[in-house]
PDB file of C-alpha atoms in Angstrom:
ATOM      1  CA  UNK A   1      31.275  13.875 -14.288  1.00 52.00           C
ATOM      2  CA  UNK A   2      30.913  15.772 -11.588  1.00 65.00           C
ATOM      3  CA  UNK A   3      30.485  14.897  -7.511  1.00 69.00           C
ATOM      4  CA  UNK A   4      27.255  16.689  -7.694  1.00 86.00           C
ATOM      5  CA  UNK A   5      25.983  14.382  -9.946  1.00 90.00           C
ATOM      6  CA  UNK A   6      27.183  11.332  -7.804  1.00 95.00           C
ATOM      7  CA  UNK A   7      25.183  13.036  -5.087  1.00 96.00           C
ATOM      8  CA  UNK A   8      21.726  13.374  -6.424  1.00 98.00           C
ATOM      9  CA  UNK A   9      21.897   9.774  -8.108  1.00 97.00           C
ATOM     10  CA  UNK A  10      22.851   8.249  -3.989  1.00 97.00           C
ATOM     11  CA  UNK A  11      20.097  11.080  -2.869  1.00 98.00           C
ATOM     12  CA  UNK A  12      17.626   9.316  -5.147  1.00 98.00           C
ATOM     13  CA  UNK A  13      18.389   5.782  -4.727  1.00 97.00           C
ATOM     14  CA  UNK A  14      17.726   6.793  -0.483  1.00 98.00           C
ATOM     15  CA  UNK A  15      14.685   8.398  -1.448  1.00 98.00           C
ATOM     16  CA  UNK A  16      15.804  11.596   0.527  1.00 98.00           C
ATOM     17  CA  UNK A  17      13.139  14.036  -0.950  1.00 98.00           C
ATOM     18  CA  UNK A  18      14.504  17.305   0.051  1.00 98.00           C
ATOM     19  CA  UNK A  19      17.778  16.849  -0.726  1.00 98.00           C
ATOM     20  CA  UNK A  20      17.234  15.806  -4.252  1.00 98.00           C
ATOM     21  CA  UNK A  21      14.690  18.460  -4.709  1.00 98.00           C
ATOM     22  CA  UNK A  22      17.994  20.698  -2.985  1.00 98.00           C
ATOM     23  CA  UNK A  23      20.147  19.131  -5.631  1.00 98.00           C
ATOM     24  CA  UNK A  24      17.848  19.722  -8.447  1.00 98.00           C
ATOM     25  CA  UNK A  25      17.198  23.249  -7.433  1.00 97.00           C
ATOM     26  CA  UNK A  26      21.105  24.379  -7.137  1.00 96.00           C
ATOM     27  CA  UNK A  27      21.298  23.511 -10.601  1.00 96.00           C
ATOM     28  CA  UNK A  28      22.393  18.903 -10.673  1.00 97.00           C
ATOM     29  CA  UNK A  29      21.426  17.920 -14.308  1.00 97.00           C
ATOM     30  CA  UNK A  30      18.552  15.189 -13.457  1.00 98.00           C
ATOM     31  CA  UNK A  31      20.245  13.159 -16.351  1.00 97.00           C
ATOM     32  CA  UNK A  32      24.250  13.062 -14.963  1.00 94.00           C
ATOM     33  CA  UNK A  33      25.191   9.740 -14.686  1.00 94.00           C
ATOM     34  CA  UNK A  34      26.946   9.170 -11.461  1.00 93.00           C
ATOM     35  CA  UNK A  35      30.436   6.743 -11.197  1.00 92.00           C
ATOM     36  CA  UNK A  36      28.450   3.473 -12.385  1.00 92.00           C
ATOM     37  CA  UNK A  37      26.994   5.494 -15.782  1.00 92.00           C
ATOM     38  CA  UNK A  38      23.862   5.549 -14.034  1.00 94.00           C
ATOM     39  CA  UNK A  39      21.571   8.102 -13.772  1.00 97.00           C
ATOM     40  CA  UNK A  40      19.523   9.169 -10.708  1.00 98.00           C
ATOM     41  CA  UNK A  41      16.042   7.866 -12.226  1.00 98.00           C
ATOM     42  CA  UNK A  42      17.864   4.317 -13.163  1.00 97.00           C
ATOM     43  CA  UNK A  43      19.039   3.974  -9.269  1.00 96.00           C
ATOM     44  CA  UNK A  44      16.324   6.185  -7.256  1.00 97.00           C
ATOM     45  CA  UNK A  45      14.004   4.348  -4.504  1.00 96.00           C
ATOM     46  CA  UNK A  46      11.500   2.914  -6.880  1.00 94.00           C
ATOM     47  CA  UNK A  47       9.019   3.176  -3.579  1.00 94.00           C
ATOM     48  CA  UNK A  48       9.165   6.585  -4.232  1.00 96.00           C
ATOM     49  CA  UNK A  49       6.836   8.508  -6.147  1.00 98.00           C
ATOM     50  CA  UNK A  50       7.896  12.075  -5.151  1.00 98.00           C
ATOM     51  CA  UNK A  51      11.683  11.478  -5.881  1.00 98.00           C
ATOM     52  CA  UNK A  52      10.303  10.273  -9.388  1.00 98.00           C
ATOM     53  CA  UNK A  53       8.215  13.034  -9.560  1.00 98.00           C
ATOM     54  CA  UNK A  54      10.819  15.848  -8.672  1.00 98.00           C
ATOM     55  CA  UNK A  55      13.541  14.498 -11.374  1.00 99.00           C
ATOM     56  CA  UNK A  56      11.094  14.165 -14.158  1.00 99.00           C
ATOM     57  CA  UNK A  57       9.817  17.889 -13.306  1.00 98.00           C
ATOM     58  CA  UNK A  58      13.421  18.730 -13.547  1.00 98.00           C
ATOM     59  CA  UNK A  59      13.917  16.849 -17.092  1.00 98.00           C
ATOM     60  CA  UNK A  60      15.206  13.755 -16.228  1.00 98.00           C
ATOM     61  CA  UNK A  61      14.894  11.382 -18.986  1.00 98.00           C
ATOM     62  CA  UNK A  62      11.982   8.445 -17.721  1.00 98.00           C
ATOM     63  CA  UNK A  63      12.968   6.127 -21.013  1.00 98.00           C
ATOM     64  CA  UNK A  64      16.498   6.050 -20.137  1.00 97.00           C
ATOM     65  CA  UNK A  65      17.661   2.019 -20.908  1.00 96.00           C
ATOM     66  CA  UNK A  66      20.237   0.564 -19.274  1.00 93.00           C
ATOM     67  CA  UNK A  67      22.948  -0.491 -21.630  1.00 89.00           C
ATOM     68  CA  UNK A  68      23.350  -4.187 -20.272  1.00 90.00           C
ATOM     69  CA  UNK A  69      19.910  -5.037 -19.641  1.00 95.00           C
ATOM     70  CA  UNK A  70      17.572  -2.623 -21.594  1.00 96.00           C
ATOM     71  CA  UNK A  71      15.147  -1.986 -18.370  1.00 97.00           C
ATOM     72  CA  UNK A  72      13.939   1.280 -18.295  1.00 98.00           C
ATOM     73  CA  UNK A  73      12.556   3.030 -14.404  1.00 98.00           C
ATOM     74  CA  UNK A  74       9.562   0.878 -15.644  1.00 98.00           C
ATOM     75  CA  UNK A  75      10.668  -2.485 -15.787  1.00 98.00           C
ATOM     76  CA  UNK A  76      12.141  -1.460 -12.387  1.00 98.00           C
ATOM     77  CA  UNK A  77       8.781  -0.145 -10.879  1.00 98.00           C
ATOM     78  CA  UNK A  78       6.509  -2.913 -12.304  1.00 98.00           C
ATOM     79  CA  UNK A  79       9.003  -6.133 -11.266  1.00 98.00           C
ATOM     80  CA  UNK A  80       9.040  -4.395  -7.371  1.00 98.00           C
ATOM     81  CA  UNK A  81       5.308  -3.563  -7.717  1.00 98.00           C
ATOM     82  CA  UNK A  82       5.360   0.086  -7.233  1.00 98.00           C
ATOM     83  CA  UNK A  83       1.973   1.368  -8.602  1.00 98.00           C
ATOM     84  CA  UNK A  84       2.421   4.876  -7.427  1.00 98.00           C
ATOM     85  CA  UNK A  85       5.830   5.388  -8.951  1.00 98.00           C
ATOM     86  CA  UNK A  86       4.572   3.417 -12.474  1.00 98.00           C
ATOM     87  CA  UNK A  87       1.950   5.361 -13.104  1.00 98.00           C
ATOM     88  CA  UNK A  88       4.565   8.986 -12.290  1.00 98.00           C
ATOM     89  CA  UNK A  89       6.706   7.363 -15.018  1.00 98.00           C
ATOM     90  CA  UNK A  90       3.847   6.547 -17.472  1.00 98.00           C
ATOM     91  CA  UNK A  91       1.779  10.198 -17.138  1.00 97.00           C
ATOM     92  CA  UNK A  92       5.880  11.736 -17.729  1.00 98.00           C
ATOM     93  CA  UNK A  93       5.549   9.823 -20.718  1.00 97.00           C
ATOM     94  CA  UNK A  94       7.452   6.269 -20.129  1.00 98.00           C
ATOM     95  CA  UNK A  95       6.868   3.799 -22.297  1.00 97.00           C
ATOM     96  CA  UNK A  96       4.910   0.801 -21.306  1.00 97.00           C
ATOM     97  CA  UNK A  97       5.661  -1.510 -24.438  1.00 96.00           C
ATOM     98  CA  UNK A  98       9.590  -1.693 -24.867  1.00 96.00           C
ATOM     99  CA  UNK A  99      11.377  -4.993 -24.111  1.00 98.00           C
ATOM    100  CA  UNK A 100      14.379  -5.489 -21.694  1.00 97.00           C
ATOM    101  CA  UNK A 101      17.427  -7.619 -23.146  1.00 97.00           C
ATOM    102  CA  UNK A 102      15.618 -10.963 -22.255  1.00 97.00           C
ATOM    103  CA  UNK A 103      12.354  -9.746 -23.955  1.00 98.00           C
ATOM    104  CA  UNK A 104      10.133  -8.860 -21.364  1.00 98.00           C
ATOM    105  CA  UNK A 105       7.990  -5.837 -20.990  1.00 98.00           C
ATOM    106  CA  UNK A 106       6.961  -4.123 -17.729  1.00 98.00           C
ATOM    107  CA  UNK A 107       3.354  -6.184 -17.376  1.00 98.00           C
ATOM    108  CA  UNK A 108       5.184  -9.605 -17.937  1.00 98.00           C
ATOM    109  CA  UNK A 109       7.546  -8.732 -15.077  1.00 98.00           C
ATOM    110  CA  UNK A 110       4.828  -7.243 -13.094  1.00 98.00           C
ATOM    111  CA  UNK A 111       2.499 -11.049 -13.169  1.00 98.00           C
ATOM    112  CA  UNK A 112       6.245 -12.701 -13.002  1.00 98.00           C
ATOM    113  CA  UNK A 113       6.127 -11.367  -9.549  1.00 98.00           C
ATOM    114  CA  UNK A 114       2.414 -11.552  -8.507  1.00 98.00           C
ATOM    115  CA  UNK A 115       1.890  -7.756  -8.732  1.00 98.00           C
ATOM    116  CA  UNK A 116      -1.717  -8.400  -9.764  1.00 98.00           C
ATOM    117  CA  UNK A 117      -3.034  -3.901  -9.767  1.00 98.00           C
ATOM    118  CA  UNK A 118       0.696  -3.228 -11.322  1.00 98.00           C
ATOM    119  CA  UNK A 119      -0.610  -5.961 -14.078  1.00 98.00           C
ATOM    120  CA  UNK A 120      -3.892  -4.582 -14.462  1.00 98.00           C
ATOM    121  CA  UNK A 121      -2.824  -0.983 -14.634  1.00 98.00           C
ATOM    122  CA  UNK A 122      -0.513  -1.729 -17.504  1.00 98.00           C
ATOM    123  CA  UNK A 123      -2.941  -3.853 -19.075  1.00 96.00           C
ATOM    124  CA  UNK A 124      -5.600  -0.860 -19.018  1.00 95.00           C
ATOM    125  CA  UNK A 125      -3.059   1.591 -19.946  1.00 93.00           C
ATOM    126  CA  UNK A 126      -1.841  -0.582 -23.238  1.00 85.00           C
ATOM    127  CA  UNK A 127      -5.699  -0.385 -24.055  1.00 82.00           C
ATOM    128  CA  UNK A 128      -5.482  -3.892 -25.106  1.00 58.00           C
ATOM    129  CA  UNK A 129      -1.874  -3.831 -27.287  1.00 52.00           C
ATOM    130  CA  UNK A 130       0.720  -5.744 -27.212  1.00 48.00           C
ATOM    131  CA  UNK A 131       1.899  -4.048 -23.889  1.00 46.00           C
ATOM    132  CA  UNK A 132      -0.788  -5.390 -21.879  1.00 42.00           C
ATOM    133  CA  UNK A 133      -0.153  -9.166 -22.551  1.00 40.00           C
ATOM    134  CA  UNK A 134       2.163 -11.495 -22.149  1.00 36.00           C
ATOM    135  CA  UNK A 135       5.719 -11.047 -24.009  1.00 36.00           C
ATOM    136  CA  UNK A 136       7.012 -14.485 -25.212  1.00 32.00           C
ATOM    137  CA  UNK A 137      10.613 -14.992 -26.016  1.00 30.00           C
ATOM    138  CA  UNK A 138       9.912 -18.433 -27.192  1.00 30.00           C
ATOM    139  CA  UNK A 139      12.856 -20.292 -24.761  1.00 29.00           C
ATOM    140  CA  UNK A 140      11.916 -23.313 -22.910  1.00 30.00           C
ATOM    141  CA  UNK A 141      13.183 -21.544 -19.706  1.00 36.00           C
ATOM    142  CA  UNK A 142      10.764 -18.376 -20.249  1.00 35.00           C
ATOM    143  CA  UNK A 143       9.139 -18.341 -17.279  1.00 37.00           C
ATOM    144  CA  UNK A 144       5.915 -16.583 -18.946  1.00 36.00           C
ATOM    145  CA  UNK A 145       5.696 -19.893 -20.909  1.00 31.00           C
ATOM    146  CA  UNK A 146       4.098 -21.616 -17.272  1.00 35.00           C
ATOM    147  CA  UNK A 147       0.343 -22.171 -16.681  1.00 35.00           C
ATOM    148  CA  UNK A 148      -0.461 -19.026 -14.520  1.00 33.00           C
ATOM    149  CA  UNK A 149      -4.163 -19.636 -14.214  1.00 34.00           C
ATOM    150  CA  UNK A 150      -5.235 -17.183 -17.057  1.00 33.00           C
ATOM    151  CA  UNK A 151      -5.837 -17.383 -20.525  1.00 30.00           C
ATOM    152  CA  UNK A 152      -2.928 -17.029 -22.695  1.00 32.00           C
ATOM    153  CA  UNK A 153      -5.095 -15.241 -25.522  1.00 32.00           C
ATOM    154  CA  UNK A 154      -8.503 -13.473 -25.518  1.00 32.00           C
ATOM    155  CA  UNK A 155     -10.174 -14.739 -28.211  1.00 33.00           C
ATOM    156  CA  UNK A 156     -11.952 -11.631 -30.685  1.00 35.00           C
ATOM    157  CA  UNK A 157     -15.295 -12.983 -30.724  1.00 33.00           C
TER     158      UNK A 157
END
């Protein structure tokens, strides 16, 4: 690993748009992981659409998982409720129906937190699958198991 690649991953996580696009441009793989085995789309400013933008021009990987958790940039950008930087991810072709290690997918984290247009974006963009409802693990303590105020099916009439 090299510093460079430490650099662009703390560039991203600032959101400091010129020097990642500086970074990217002298060469910085967009997929180096930096000291923590992270890489710069995994720790980047989810608030920030053009840092997302620049890396995935430049390669970087938008499905990478965390190994401890399974979240992808996704879960990330749907649990903080950034529309603008979920929807980068999604047209770079991020995929809106994996699970994280406690079985939720993006939408369930994005009604978990009350992100209402980061819900109904995913919800249109699953077209109806099984990424636009709720994810289920089945435990007692799954918070998605709670009365939210909306159906918990839609019946086919």
């Amino acid at each position: 690993m090299e510093p460079s690649s430490d650099w662009l991953a703390t560039a991203a996580a600032r959101g400091r748009v010129n020097e990642v696009l500086a970074l990217l441009q002298a060469g910085v793989p967009p997929n180096a992981p930096n000291i923590h085995g992270r890489t710069p789309i995994q720790v980047m400013m989810m608030g920030s659409a053009r840092v997302a933008e620049l890396l995935l021009l430049h390669g970087a990987d938008p499905n990478c998982a965390d190994p401890a958790t399974l979240t992808r940039p996704v879960h990330d950008a749907a649990r903080e409720g950034f529309l603008d930087t979920l929807a980068v991810l999604h047209r770079a072709g991020a995929r809106l129906d994996v699970r994280d290690a406690r079985g939720r997918l993006p939408v369930d984290l994005a009604e978990e937190r009350g992100h209402r247009d980061v819900a109904r974006y995913l919800r249109e963009a699953a077209g109806g699958t099984e990424g636009g409802g709720h994810a289920h693990t089945g435990r007692r303590d799954d918070p998605d198991l709670e009365d939210h105020g909306e159906p918990e099916t839609v019946s086919s009439s």
